[in-house]
């Protein structure tokens, strides 16, 4: 069994996406020979301010793409009661959905299910699964969110989706009854993140990753009979939507294990996955200052631009802040990355293919896609078929990893990566108490999330009132009414 996973990430700089997405998600120079089984698309700065502060929705879809679809796009439900008063964010989400689904349809000519659409402040995450290979094997889907900005607002933070697949269901020769009694669960996790900006904020970016590990937690209760964590409306809605998705599958499809629930572990961190993909605008830059551990004593903005213009960017790979932080064990513990053989993805003049804007920002490989695979308690892979180095025996292979300079909508360039996954573990899903997460779960995560939600609404309202033309008009009208009332009161007295 081999799964192809396609991941794309793009910081759109709060602008409407209006460009065909095929060359980003399905580049013609890639080595794609099979259709992706899972397609994951993440955006940062997806919504303009103040609209973004009012968006926090998740949607589990039961609709599928097919070759007979005349129009691309599915209804995505609602985006929250506040957003309808200040924005058309639902329409923005639908326009983006339409572009993604058009690219999938044109390049695959196969049926995919829009499994997840999630919008959280400036983040948006879409997950599509191939009906031919994955949709019928899904056991569980959960969505989690975490804000790491000021006051725990989600203008910086992460959105994660955890998908559990029945591996035995891929064995068509085994009877369904036997597979149901001998389930091997493959847990996949996808996290779209946005970290703190500016060159000097390396430490804060590391803390953002730590906060996501501590507070982006999956409650493991979509199909669970455990009712201790039913206080969230979103969990109830997820359960209902996913059950609808299962009951509306094609009649000839293999039945899903709708009774699935893992009672061994109540909560899962992002590390409690067999394969974990962490991607987004992580905002690490190229280090210009002379600092211990960086081999750049003579690097200046001028010399940096000369290097980038001549495409000699491999010379400054050692100046990548993120590479150094990973080597020193301060962030992305246990993660790996494909070969970074493309120019920095930030910061470009909007409308430019290759012209860097260094007036106020230092360029950097801000937009990245990392992957992690669980090696098990003994840190070894069982049942190896090939002996050799860790790279040769790894169950995940990056097929390609590239940026796409032709997209000029934003000051960032989008990035995509295609992976081939071949699970080789004897035991796939983590057992209770064996988490590989380097950080403990934050017991106050729910309180921080609620506080961040309230703060987001307050900030959004203030931004709308004082930072938009319509809001200023409202203030002037209210002020005028109040002034007139005072004047009238004095006249009457």
GROMACS .gro file of C-alpha atoms in nm:
model
  493
    1UNK     CA    1   0.000   0.000   0.000
    2UNK     CA    2   0.135   0.340  -0.106
    3UNK     CA    3  -0.044   0.670  -0.062
    4UNK     CA    4   0.039   0.985  -0.254
    5UNK     CA    5  -0.006   1.304  -0.051
    6UNK     CA    6   0.002   1.648  -0.213
    7UNK     CA    7   0.054   1.951   0.013
    8UNK     CA    8   0.042   2.317  -0.090
    9UNK     CA    9   0.090   2.635   0.111
   10UNK     CA   10   0.045   2.999   0.011
   11UNK     CA   11   0.042   3.329   0.200
   12UNK     CA   12  -0.192   3.536  -0.018
   13UNK     CA   13  -0.135   3.866   0.166
   14UNK     CA   14  -0.509   3.921   0.233
   15UNK     CA   15  -0.583   3.937  -0.140
   16UNK     CA   16  -0.854   3.766  -0.342
   17UNK     CA   17  -0.721   3.461  -0.525
   18UNK     CA   18  -0.797   3.504  -0.894
   19UNK     CA   19  -0.537   3.287  -1.068
   20UNK     CA   20  -0.567   2.931  -1.193
   21UNK     CA   21  -0.410   2.698  -0.934
   22UNK     CA   22  -0.314   2.410  -1.164
   23UNK     CA   23   0.052   2.501  -1.208
   24UNK     CA   24   0.090   2.529  -0.830
   25UNK     CA   25  -0.090   2.213  -0.723
   26UNK     CA   26  -0.015   2.010  -1.037
   27UNK     CA   27   0.310   2.149  -1.181
   28UNK     CA   28   0.390   2.021  -1.530
   29UNK     CA   29   0.755   1.960  -1.444
   30UNK     CA   30   0.675   1.736  -1.148
   31UNK     CA   31   0.719   1.360  -1.149
   32UNK     CA   32   0.354   1.282  -1.070
   33UNK     CA   33   0.271   0.946  -1.224
   34UNK     CA   34  -0.031   0.859  -1.011
   35UNK     CA   35  -0.318   1.067  -0.888
   36UNK     CA   36  -0.273   1.208  -0.536
   37UNK     CA   37  -0.476   1.015  -0.279
   38UNK     CA   38  -0.491   1.313  -0.042
   39UNK     CA   39  -0.470   1.679  -0.139
   40UNK     CA   40  -0.412   1.936   0.136
   41UNK     CA   41  -0.411   2.310   0.063
   42UNK     CA   42  -0.329   2.570   0.327
   43UNK     CA   43  -0.344   2.950   0.314
   44UNK     CA   44  -0.216   3.222   0.543
   45UNK     CA   45  -0.342   3.582   0.554
   46UNK     CA   46  -0.646   3.443   0.378
   47UNK     CA   47  -0.887   3.717   0.487
   48UNK     CA   48  -0.839   4.095   0.507
   49UNK     CA   49  -0.869   4.279   0.836
   50UNK     CA   50  -1.103   4.328   1.015
   51UNK     CA   51  -1.298   4.049   0.844
   52UNK     CA   52  -1.048   3.787   0.955
   53UNK     CA   53  -1.117   3.846   1.323
   54UNK     CA   54  -1.475   3.723   1.282
   55UNK     CA   55  -1.402   3.399   1.095
   56UNK     CA   56  -1.377   3.069   1.280
   57UNK     CA   57  -1.559   2.782   1.111
   58UNK     CA   58  -1.499   2.419   1.022
   59UNK     CA   59  -1.684   2.213   0.769
   60UNK     CA   60  -1.688   1.839   0.707
   61UNK     CA   61  -1.826   1.784   0.359
   62UNK     CA   62  -2.022   1.497   0.216
   63UNK     CA   63  -2.002   1.617  -0.142
   64UNK     CA   64  -1.772   1.474  -0.410
   65UNK     CA   65  -1.610   1.594  -0.727
   66UNK     CA   66  -1.684   1.389  -1.035
   67UNK     CA   67  -1.612   1.402  -1.405
   68UNK     CA   68  -1.973   1.499  -1.467
   69UNK     CA   69  -1.967   1.815  -1.255
   70UNK     CA   70  -2.063   2.114  -1.464
   71UNK     CA   71  -1.974   2.373  -1.206
   72UNK     CA   72  -1.688   2.366  -0.961
   73UNK     CA   73  -1.764   2.447  -0.598
   74UNK     CA   74  -1.953   2.319  -0.298
   75UNK     CA   75  -2.156   2.495  -0.034
   76UNK     CA   76  -1.937   2.537   0.269
   77UNK     CA   77  -2.194   2.596   0.541
   78UNK     CA   78  -2.160   2.901   0.759
   79UNK     CA   79  -1.863   3.105   0.877
   80UNK     CA   80  -2.000   3.239   1.199
   81UNK     CA   81  -2.276   3.476   1.299
   82UNK     CA   82  -2.048   3.779   1.318
   83UNK     CA   83  -1.894   3.762   0.972
   84UNK     CA   84  -2.220   3.823   0.787
   85UNK     CA   85  -2.230   4.175   0.932
   86UNK     CA   86  -1.883   4.281   0.826
   87UNK     CA   87  -1.768   4.075   0.527
   88UNK     CA   88  -1.836   3.831   0.248
   89UNK     CA   89  -1.594   3.572   0.382
   90UNK     CA   90  -1.822   3.285   0.288
   91UNK     CA   91  -1.808   3.400  -0.073
   92UNK     CA   92  -1.430   3.432  -0.050
   93UNK     CA   93  -1.409   3.077   0.078
   94UNK     CA   94  -1.635   2.957  -0.202
   95UNK     CA   95  -1.429   3.130  -0.471
   96UNK     CA   96  -1.117   2.964  -0.339
   97UNK     CA   97  -1.297   2.631  -0.316
   98UNK     CA   98  -1.404   2.667  -0.678
   99UNK     CA   99  -1.046   2.731  -0.795
  100UNK     CA  100  -0.907   2.435  -0.600
  101UNK     CA  101  -1.174   2.198  -0.725
  102UNK     CA  102  -1.134   2.318  -1.081
  103UNK     CA  103  -0.760   2.243  -1.064
  104UNK     CA  104  -0.832   1.897  -0.920
  105UNK     CA  105  -1.095   1.820  -1.181
  106UNK     CA  106  -0.890   1.937  -1.479
  107UNK     CA  107  -0.573   1.755  -1.374
  108UNK     CA  108  -0.710   1.427  -1.237
  109UNK     CA  109  -1.045   1.364  -1.406
  110UNK     CA  110  -1.132   1.163  -1.094
  111UNK     CA  111  -1.375   1.191  -0.806
  112UNK     CA  112  -1.253   1.353  -0.483
  113UNK     CA  113  -1.443   1.428  -0.164
  114UNK     CA  114  -1.403   1.772  -0.008
  115UNK     CA  115  -1.345   1.632   0.338
  116UNK     CA  116  -1.255   1.946   0.534
  117UNK     CA  117  -1.278   2.321   0.489
  118UNK     CA  118  -1.161   2.517   0.791
  119UNK     CA  119  -1.125   2.892   0.829
  120UNK     CA  120  -0.964   3.041   1.140
  121UNK     CA  121  -0.883   3.414   1.144
  122UNK     CA  122  -0.616   3.440   0.870
  123UNK     CA  123  -0.572   3.067   0.818
  124UNK     CA  124  -0.765   2.844   0.579
  125UNK     CA  125  -0.722   2.469   0.532
  126UNK     CA  126  -0.877   2.241   0.270
  127UNK     CA  127  -0.849   1.862   0.261
  128UNK     CA  128  -0.962   1.650  -0.032
  129UNK     CA  129  -0.948   1.270  -0.047
  130UNK     CA  130  -0.960   1.048  -0.351
  131UNK     CA  131  -1.279   0.843  -0.360
  132UNK     CA  132  -1.117   0.555  -0.546
  133UNK     CA  133  -0.853   0.492  -0.280
  134UNK     CA  134  -0.921   0.675   0.049
  135UNK     CA  135  -1.274   0.802   0.108
  136UNK     CA  136  -1.428   0.466   0.197
  137UNK     CA  137  -1.140   0.383   0.434
  138UNK     CA  138  -1.178   0.683   0.662
  139UNK     CA  139  -1.243   0.597   1.025
  140UNK     CA  140  -1.222   0.934   1.193
  141UNK     CA  141  -1.171   1.304   1.117
  142UNK     CA  142  -1.105   1.578   1.371
  143UNK     CA  143  -1.023   1.947   1.345
  144UNK     CA  144  -0.829   2.148   1.604
  145UNK     CA  145  -0.725   2.514   1.621
  146UNK     CA  146  -0.485   2.721   1.823
  147UNK     CA  147  -0.416   3.095   1.836
  148UNK     CA  148  -0.066   3.206   1.937
  149UNK     CA  149  -0.088   3.578   1.864
  150UNK     CA  150  -0.124   3.849   2.126
  151UNK     CA  151  -0.403   3.763   2.372
  152UNK     CA  152  -0.405   3.416   2.206
  153UNK     CA  153  -0.575   3.560   1.899
  154UNK     CA  154  -0.549   3.341   1.592
  155UNK     CA  155  -0.392   3.600   1.360
  156UNK     CA  156  -0.089   3.381   1.428
  157UNK     CA  157  -0.151   3.018   1.507
  158UNK     CA  158  -0.238   2.684   1.354
  159UNK     CA  159  -0.523   2.477   1.214
  160UNK     CA  160  -0.485   2.099   1.224
  161UNK     CA  161  -0.677   1.806   1.078
  162UNK     CA  162  -0.628   1.449   1.199
  163UNK     CA  163  -0.749   1.173   0.966
  164UNK     CA  164  -0.751   0.806   1.068
  165UNK     CA  165  -0.761   0.549   0.787
  166UNK     CA  166  -0.825   0.175   0.807
  167UNK     CA  167  -0.517   0.019   0.650
  168UNK     CA  168  -0.668  -0.328   0.637
  169UNK     CA  169  -0.944  -0.194   0.413
  170UNK     CA  170  -0.685  -0.167   0.135
  171UNK     CA  171  -0.663  -0.546   0.136
  172UNK     CA  172  -0.948  -0.631  -0.098
  173UNK     CA  173  -0.891  -1.006  -0.057
  174UNK     CA  174  -0.971  -0.992   0.314
  175UNK     CA  175  -1.336  -1.013   0.410
  176UNK     CA  176  -1.486  -0.699   0.561
  177UNK     CA  177  -1.582  -0.886   0.879
  178UNK     CA  178  -1.219  -0.990   0.927
  179UNK     CA  179  -1.092  -0.638   0.862
  180UNK     CA  180  -1.336  -0.494   1.116
  181UNK     CA  181  -1.208  -0.733   1.379
  182UNK     CA  182  -0.842  -0.663   1.304
  183UNK     CA  183  -0.822  -0.288   1.243
  184UNK     CA  184  -0.485  -0.127   1.174
  185UNK     CA  185  -0.527   0.247   1.192
  186UNK     CA  186  -0.308   0.486   0.997
  187UNK     CA  187  -0.316   0.832   1.159
  188UNK     CA  188  -0.232   1.128   0.936
  189UNK     CA  189  -0.210   1.482   1.068
  190UNK     CA  190  -0.189   1.807   0.868
  191UNK     CA  191  -0.110   2.139   1.037
  192UNK     CA  192  -0.125   2.475   0.859
  193UNK     CA  193   0.057   2.740   1.064
  194UNK     CA  194   0.155   3.105   1.065
  195UNK     CA  195   0.435   3.222   1.299
  196UNK     CA  196   0.550   3.561   1.427
  197UNK     CA  197   0.703   3.799   1.167
  198UNK     CA  198   1.026   4.006   1.151
  199UNK     CA  199   1.386   3.893   1.139
  200UNK     CA  200   1.460   3.943   1.508
  201UNK     CA  201   1.169   3.728   1.632
  202UNK     CA  202   1.336   3.389   1.598
  203UNK     CA  203   1.277   3.304   1.964
  204UNK     CA  204   0.907   3.396   1.939
  205UNK     CA  205   0.867   3.174   1.633
  206UNK     CA  206   1.014   2.885   1.829
  207UNK     CA  207   0.764   2.959   2.106
  208UNK     CA  208   0.481   2.964   1.853
  209UNK     CA  209   0.570   2.609   1.752
  210UNK     CA  210   0.584   2.505   2.117
  211UNK     CA  211   0.240   2.659   2.181
  212UNK     CA  212   0.089   2.474   1.886
  213UNK     CA  213   0.231   2.145   2.015
  214UNK     CA  214   0.087   2.216   2.361
  215UNK     CA  215  -0.256   2.349   2.262
  216UNK     CA  216  -0.351   2.212   1.920
  217UNK     CA  217  -0.503   1.896   2.067
  218UNK     CA  218  -0.745   1.643   1.920
  219UNK     CA  219  -1.005   1.526   2.170
  220UNK     CA  220  -1.055   1.178   2.018
  221UNK     CA  221  -1.430   1.196   2.066
  222UNK     CA  222  -1.589   1.206   1.723
  223UNK     CA  223  -1.726   0.854   1.752
  224UNK     CA  224  -1.636   0.799   2.114
  225UNK     CA  225  -1.900   0.712   2.367
  226UNK     CA  226  -1.712   0.926   2.615
  227UNK     CA  227  -1.928   1.231   2.694
  228UNK     CA  228  -1.682   1.418   2.911
  229UNK     CA  229  -1.586   1.656   2.629
  230UNK     CA  230  -1.920   1.731   2.469
  231UNK     CA  231  -1.926   2.091   2.578
  232UNK     CA  232  -1.814   2.219   2.239
  233UNK     CA  233  -2.075   2.270   1.972
  234UNK     CA  234  -1.810   2.219   1.703
  235UNK     CA  235  -1.745   1.864   1.819
  236UNK     CA  236  -2.116   1.778   1.798
  237UNK     CA  237  -2.137   1.935   1.455
  238UNK     CA  238  -1.830   1.744   1.334
  239UNK     CA  239  -1.979   1.416   1.454
  240UNK     CA  240  -2.311   1.480   1.278
  241UNK     CA  241  -2.148   1.592   0.954
  242UNK     CA  242  -1.912   1.298   0.942
  243UNK     CA  243  -2.196   1.053   1.007
  244UNK     CA  244  -2.387   1.215   0.720
  245UNK     CA  245  -2.080   1.175   0.503
  246UNK     CA  246  -2.062   0.804   0.583
  247UNK     CA  247  -2.430   0.731   0.527
  248UNK     CA  248  -2.425   0.909   0.192
  249UNK     CA  249  -2.140   0.705   0.046
  250UNK     CA  250  -2.207   0.500  -0.264
  251UNK     CA  251  -2.402   0.184  -0.193
  252UNK     CA  252  -2.137  -0.042  -0.343
  253UNK     CA  253  -1.859   0.104  -0.130
  254UNK     CA  254  -1.692  -0.081   0.152
  255UNK     CA  255  -1.871   0.007   0.481
  256UNK     CA  256  -1.687   0.237   0.716
  257UNK     CA  257  -1.622   0.142   1.075
  258UNK     CA  258  -1.876   0.387   1.210
  259UNK     CA  259  -1.838   0.250   1.562
  260UNK     CA  260  -1.473   0.352   1.573
  261UNK     CA  261  -1.340   0.493   1.893
  262UNK     CA  262  -1.001   0.451   2.058
  263UNK     CA  263  -1.060   0.433   2.434
  264UNK     CA  264  -0.690   0.387   2.507
  265UNK     CA  265  -0.610   0.754   2.471
  266UNK     CA  266  -0.833   1.052   2.540
  267UNK     CA  267  -0.624   1.326   2.376
  268UNK     CA  268  -0.385   1.329   2.083
  269UNK     CA  269  -0.114   1.585   2.016
  270UNK     CA  270   0.001   1.652   1.662
  271UNK     CA  271   0.293   1.416   1.729
  272UNK     CA  272   0.054   1.129   1.804
  273UNK     CA  273   0.039   1.052   1.434
  274UNK     CA  274   0.202   0.802   1.205
  275UNK     CA  275   0.269   1.078   0.954
  276UNK     CA  276   0.258   1.448   1.034
  277UNK     CA  277   0.285   1.735   0.786
  278UNK     CA  278   0.362   2.082   0.922
  279UNK     CA  279   0.352   2.366   0.671
  280UNK     CA  280   0.276   2.733   0.626
  281UNK     CA  281   0.437   3.073   0.660
  282UNK     CA  282   0.683   3.000   0.938
  283UNK     CA  283   0.846   3.341   0.883
  284UNK     CA  284   1.210   3.245   0.947
  285UNK     CA  285   1.447   3.469   0.750
  286UNK     CA  286   1.802   3.477   0.617
  287UNK     CA  287   2.033   3.584   0.900
  288UNK     CA  288   2.235   3.895   0.813
  289UNK     CA  289   2.394   3.970   1.148
  290UNK     CA  290   2.718   3.805   1.242
  291UNK     CA  291   2.618   3.552   1.503
  292UNK     CA  292   2.768   3.235   1.643
  293UNK     CA  293   2.652   2.936   1.440
  294UNK     CA  294   2.591   3.131   1.118
  295UNK     CA  295   2.854   3.128   0.846
  296UNK     CA  296   2.783   3.476   0.711
  297UNK     CA  297   3.038   3.728   0.845
  298UNK     CA  298   3.028   3.937   0.525
  299UNK     CA  299   2.664   3.897   0.422
  300UNK     CA  300   2.485   4.228   0.364
  301UNK     CA  301   2.161   4.317   0.188
  302UNK     CA  302   2.359   4.414  -0.120
  303UNK     CA  303   2.563   4.095  -0.133
  304UNK     CA  304   2.254   3.889  -0.053
  305UNK     CA  305   2.068   4.037  -0.351
  306UNK     CA  306   2.366   3.965  -0.578
  307UNK     CA  307   2.360   3.602  -0.467
  308UNK     CA  308   1.987   3.569  -0.519
  309UNK     CA  309   1.990   3.738  -0.860
  310UNK     CA  310   2.246   3.488  -0.984
  311UNK     CA  311   2.053   3.195  -0.832
  312UNK     CA  312   2.343   3.095  -0.607
  313UNK     CA  313   2.112   3.058  -0.309
  314UNK     CA  314   2.273   2.731  -0.199
  315UNK     CA  315   2.569   2.944  -0.083
  316UNK     CA  316   2.353   3.097   0.190
  317UNK     CA  317   2.163   2.790   0.308
  318UNK     CA  318   2.367   2.802   0.629
  319UNK     CA  319   2.221   3.149   0.690
  320UNK     CA  320   1.865   3.018   0.707
  321UNK     CA  321   1.741   3.086   1.060
  322UNK     CA  322   1.511   2.784   1.061
  323UNK     CA  323   1.782   2.542   0.953
  324UNK     CA  324   2.001   2.658   1.243
  325UNK     CA  325   1.718   2.639   1.498
  326UNK     CA  326   1.638   2.282   1.390
  327UNK     CA  327   2.003   2.176   1.412
  328UNK     CA  328   2.022   2.322   1.763
  329UNK     CA  329   1.707   2.134   1.865
  330UNK     CA  330   1.493   2.437   1.940
  331UNK     CA  331   1.206   2.380   1.696
  332UNK     CA  332   1.039   2.117   1.470
  333UNK     CA  333   1.182   1.831   1.671
  334UNK     CA  334   1.215   1.516   1.461
  335UNK     CA  335   1.091   1.677   1.141
  336UNK     CA  336   1.252   1.643   0.800
  337UNK     CA  337   1.233   1.852   0.486
  338UNK     CA  338   1.286   1.788   0.116
  339UNK     CA  339   1.575   1.947  -0.072
  340UNK     CA  340   1.538   2.325  -0.058
  341UNK     CA  341   1.643   2.387  -0.418
  342UNK     CA  342   1.446   2.705  -0.480
  343UNK     CA  343   1.489   3.075  -0.414
  344UNK     CA  344   1.358   3.231  -0.092
  345UNK     CA  345   0.980   3.266  -0.107
  346UNK     CA  346   0.963   3.612   0.054
  347UNK     CA  347   0.963   3.913   0.011
  348UNK     CA  348   0.880   4.004  -0.351
  349UNK     CA  349   0.731   4.310  -0.509
  350UNK     CA  350   0.366   4.232  -0.573
  351UNK     CA  351   0.329   4.159  -0.943
  352UNK     CA  352   0.693   4.057  -0.979
  353UNK     CA  353   0.819   3.709  -1.062
  354UNK     CA  354   1.172   3.743  -0.926
  355UNK     CA  355   1.231   4.094  -0.791
  356UNK     CA  356   1.290   4.106  -0.416
  357UNK     CA  357   1.162   4.393  -0.204
  358UNK     CA  358   1.419   4.452   0.071
  359UNK     CA  359   1.311   4.802   0.178
  360UNK     CA  360   1.171   4.693   0.516
  361UNK     CA  361   1.196   4.311   0.519
  362UNK     CA  362   1.478   4.061   0.495
  363UNK     CA  363   1.418   3.781   0.241
  364UNK     CA  364   1.379   3.429   0.365
  365UNK     CA  365   1.249   3.081   0.302
  366UNK     CA  366   0.936   3.168   0.499
  367UNK     CA  367   0.700   2.923   0.330
  368UNK     CA  368   0.792   2.564   0.409
  369UNK     CA  369   0.658   2.209   0.418
  370UNK     CA  370   0.798   1.968   0.677
  371UNK     CA  371   0.714   1.606   0.747
  372UNK     CA  372   0.749   1.372   1.043
  373UNK     CA  373   0.698   0.997   1.070
  374UNK     CA  374   0.657   0.801   1.387
  375UNK     CA  375   0.934   0.549   1.436
  376UNK     CA  376   0.772   0.363   1.725
  377UNK     CA  377   0.872   0.311   2.084
  378UNK     CA  378   1.197   0.137   1.993
  379UNK     CA  379   1.276   0.402   1.731
  380UNK     CA  380   1.296   0.129   1.468
  381UNK     CA  381   1.078   0.032   1.176
  382UNK     CA  382   0.965  -0.327   1.177
  383UNK     CA  383   0.936  -0.551   0.875
  384UNK     CA  384   1.189  -0.363   0.663
  385UNK     CA  385   1.215  -0.480   0.306
  386UNK     CA  386   1.528  -0.286   0.215
  387UNK     CA  387   1.844  -0.267   0.423
  388UNK     CA  388   2.052   0.048   0.414
  389UNK     CA  389   2.052   0.405   0.534
  390UNK     CA  390   1.763   0.575   0.712
  391UNK     CA  391   1.686   0.766   0.393
  392UNK     CA  392   1.653   0.442   0.194
  393UNK     CA  393   1.425   0.275   0.447
  394UNK     CA  394   1.209   0.574   0.533
  395UNK     CA  395   0.837   0.504   0.481
  396UNK     CA  396   0.787   0.855   0.341
  397UNK     CA  397   0.955   0.978   0.024
  398UNK     CA  398   0.943   1.342  -0.094
  399UNK     CA  399   0.887   1.315  -0.469
  400UNK     CA  400   0.913   1.688  -0.534
  401UNK     CA  401   0.938   2.010  -0.336
  402UNK     CA  402   0.923   2.342  -0.518
  403UNK     CA  403   0.814   2.704  -0.519
  404UNK     CA  404   0.614   2.865  -0.798
  405UNK     CA  405   0.743   3.212  -0.895
  406UNK     CA  406   0.477   3.268  -1.163
  407UNK     CA  407   0.222   3.349  -0.892
  408UNK     CA  408   0.251   3.724  -0.837
  409UNK     CA  409  -0.062   3.799  -0.636
  410UNK     CA  410   0.127   3.823  -0.307
  411UNK     CA  411   0.468   3.918  -0.172
  412UNK     CA  412   0.508   3.545  -0.100
  413UNK     CA  413   0.549   3.261  -0.350
  414UNK     CA  414   0.341   2.944  -0.305
  415UNK     CA  415   0.512   2.613  -0.234
  416UNK     CA  416   0.402   2.257  -0.305
  417UNK     CA  417   0.533   1.911  -0.221
  418UNK     CA  418   0.431   1.562  -0.324
  419UNK     CA  419   0.499   1.264  -0.097
  420UNK     CA  420   0.473   0.889  -0.132
  421UNK     CA  421   0.383   0.711   0.194
  422UNK     CA  422   0.438   0.338   0.246
  423UNK     CA  423   0.345   0.245   0.606
  424UNK     CA  424   0.578  -0.025   0.739
  425UNK     CA  425   0.498  -0.021   1.111
  426UNK     CA  426   0.379  -0.336   1.281
  427UNK     CA  427   0.174  -0.108   1.507
  428UNK     CA  428   0.060   0.213   1.348
  429UNK     CA  429  -0.137   0.430   1.589
  430UNK     CA  430   0.020   0.555   1.912
  431UNK     CA  431  -0.086   0.393   2.236
  432UNK     CA  432  -0.170   0.584   2.550
  433UNK     CA  433   0.131   0.727   2.727
  434UNK     CA  434   0.371   0.684   2.436
  435UNK     CA  435   0.347   1.029   2.281
  436UNK     CA  436   0.659   1.151   2.105
  437UNK     CA  437   0.567   1.516   2.158
  438UNK     CA  438   0.855   1.716   2.307
  439UNK     CA  439   0.605   1.926   2.507
  440UNK     CA  440   0.329   1.852   2.755
  441UNK     CA  441  -0.034   1.927   2.681
  442UNK     CA  442  -0.139   2.269   2.814
  443UNK     CA  443  -0.418   2.208   3.066
  444UNK     CA  444  -0.540   2.567   3.019
  445UNK     CA  445  -0.569   2.541   2.639
  446UNK     CA  446  -0.950   2.566   2.633
  447UNK     CA  447  -0.949   2.878   2.850
  448UNK     CA  448  -0.683   3.040   2.631
  449UNK     CA  449  -0.877   2.953   2.316
  450UNK     CA  450  -1.198   3.103   2.456
  451UNK     CA  451  -1.013   3.416   2.567
  452UNK     CA  452  -0.854   3.443   2.223
  453UNK     CA  453  -1.196   3.410   2.057
  454UNK     CA  454  -1.342   3.688   2.271
  455UNK     CA  455  -1.036   3.908   2.215
  456UNK     CA  456  -1.059   3.848   1.841
  457UNK     CA  457  -1.418   3.972   1.828
  458UNK     CA  458  -1.334   4.280   2.037
  459UNK     CA  459  -1.031   4.365   1.823
  460UNK     CA  460  -1.233   4.306   1.508
  461UNK     CA  461  -1.511   4.538   1.624
  462UNK     CA  462  -1.266   4.812   1.720
  463UNK     CA  463  -1.080   4.771   1.391
  464UNK     CA  464  -1.407   4.791   1.202
  465UNK     CA  465  -1.520   5.100   1.389
  466UNK     CA  466  -1.197   5.298   1.368
  467UNK     CA  467  -1.021   5.145   1.069
  468UNK     CA  468  -1.289   5.122   0.801
  469UNK     CA  469  -1.489   5.384   0.614
  470UNK     CA  470  -1.820   5.232   0.716
  471UNK     CA  471  -1.716   5.214   1.080
  472UNK     CA  472  -1.605   5.576   1.085
  473UNK     CA  473  -1.941   5.676   0.937
  474UNK     CA  474  -2.118   5.487   1.216
  475UNK     CA  475  -1.909   5.670   1.476
  476UNK     CA  476  -1.986   6.005   1.314
  477UNK     CA  477  -2.359   5.928   1.302
  478UNK     CA  478  -2.363   5.816   1.666
  479UNK     CA  479  -2.156   6.117   1.764
  480UNK     CA  480  -2.386   6.346   1.570
  481UNK     CA  481  -2.695   6.199   1.734
  482UNK     CA  482  -2.536   6.234   2.077
  483UNK     CA  483  -2.433   6.595   2.008
  484UNK     CA  484  -2.782   6.678   1.883
  485UNK     CA  485  -2.935   6.515   2.190
  486UNK     CA  486  -2.719   6.725   2.422
  487UNK     CA  487  -2.802   7.041   2.230
  488UNK     CA  488  -3.175   6.961   2.242
  489UNK     CA  489  -3.160   6.884   2.613
  490UNK     CA  490  -3.001   7.222   2.685
  491UNK     CA  491  -3.259   7.398   2.471
  492UNK     CA  492  -3.544   7.234   2.656
  493UNK     CA  493  -3.400   7.326   2.995
   0.00000   0.00000   0.00000
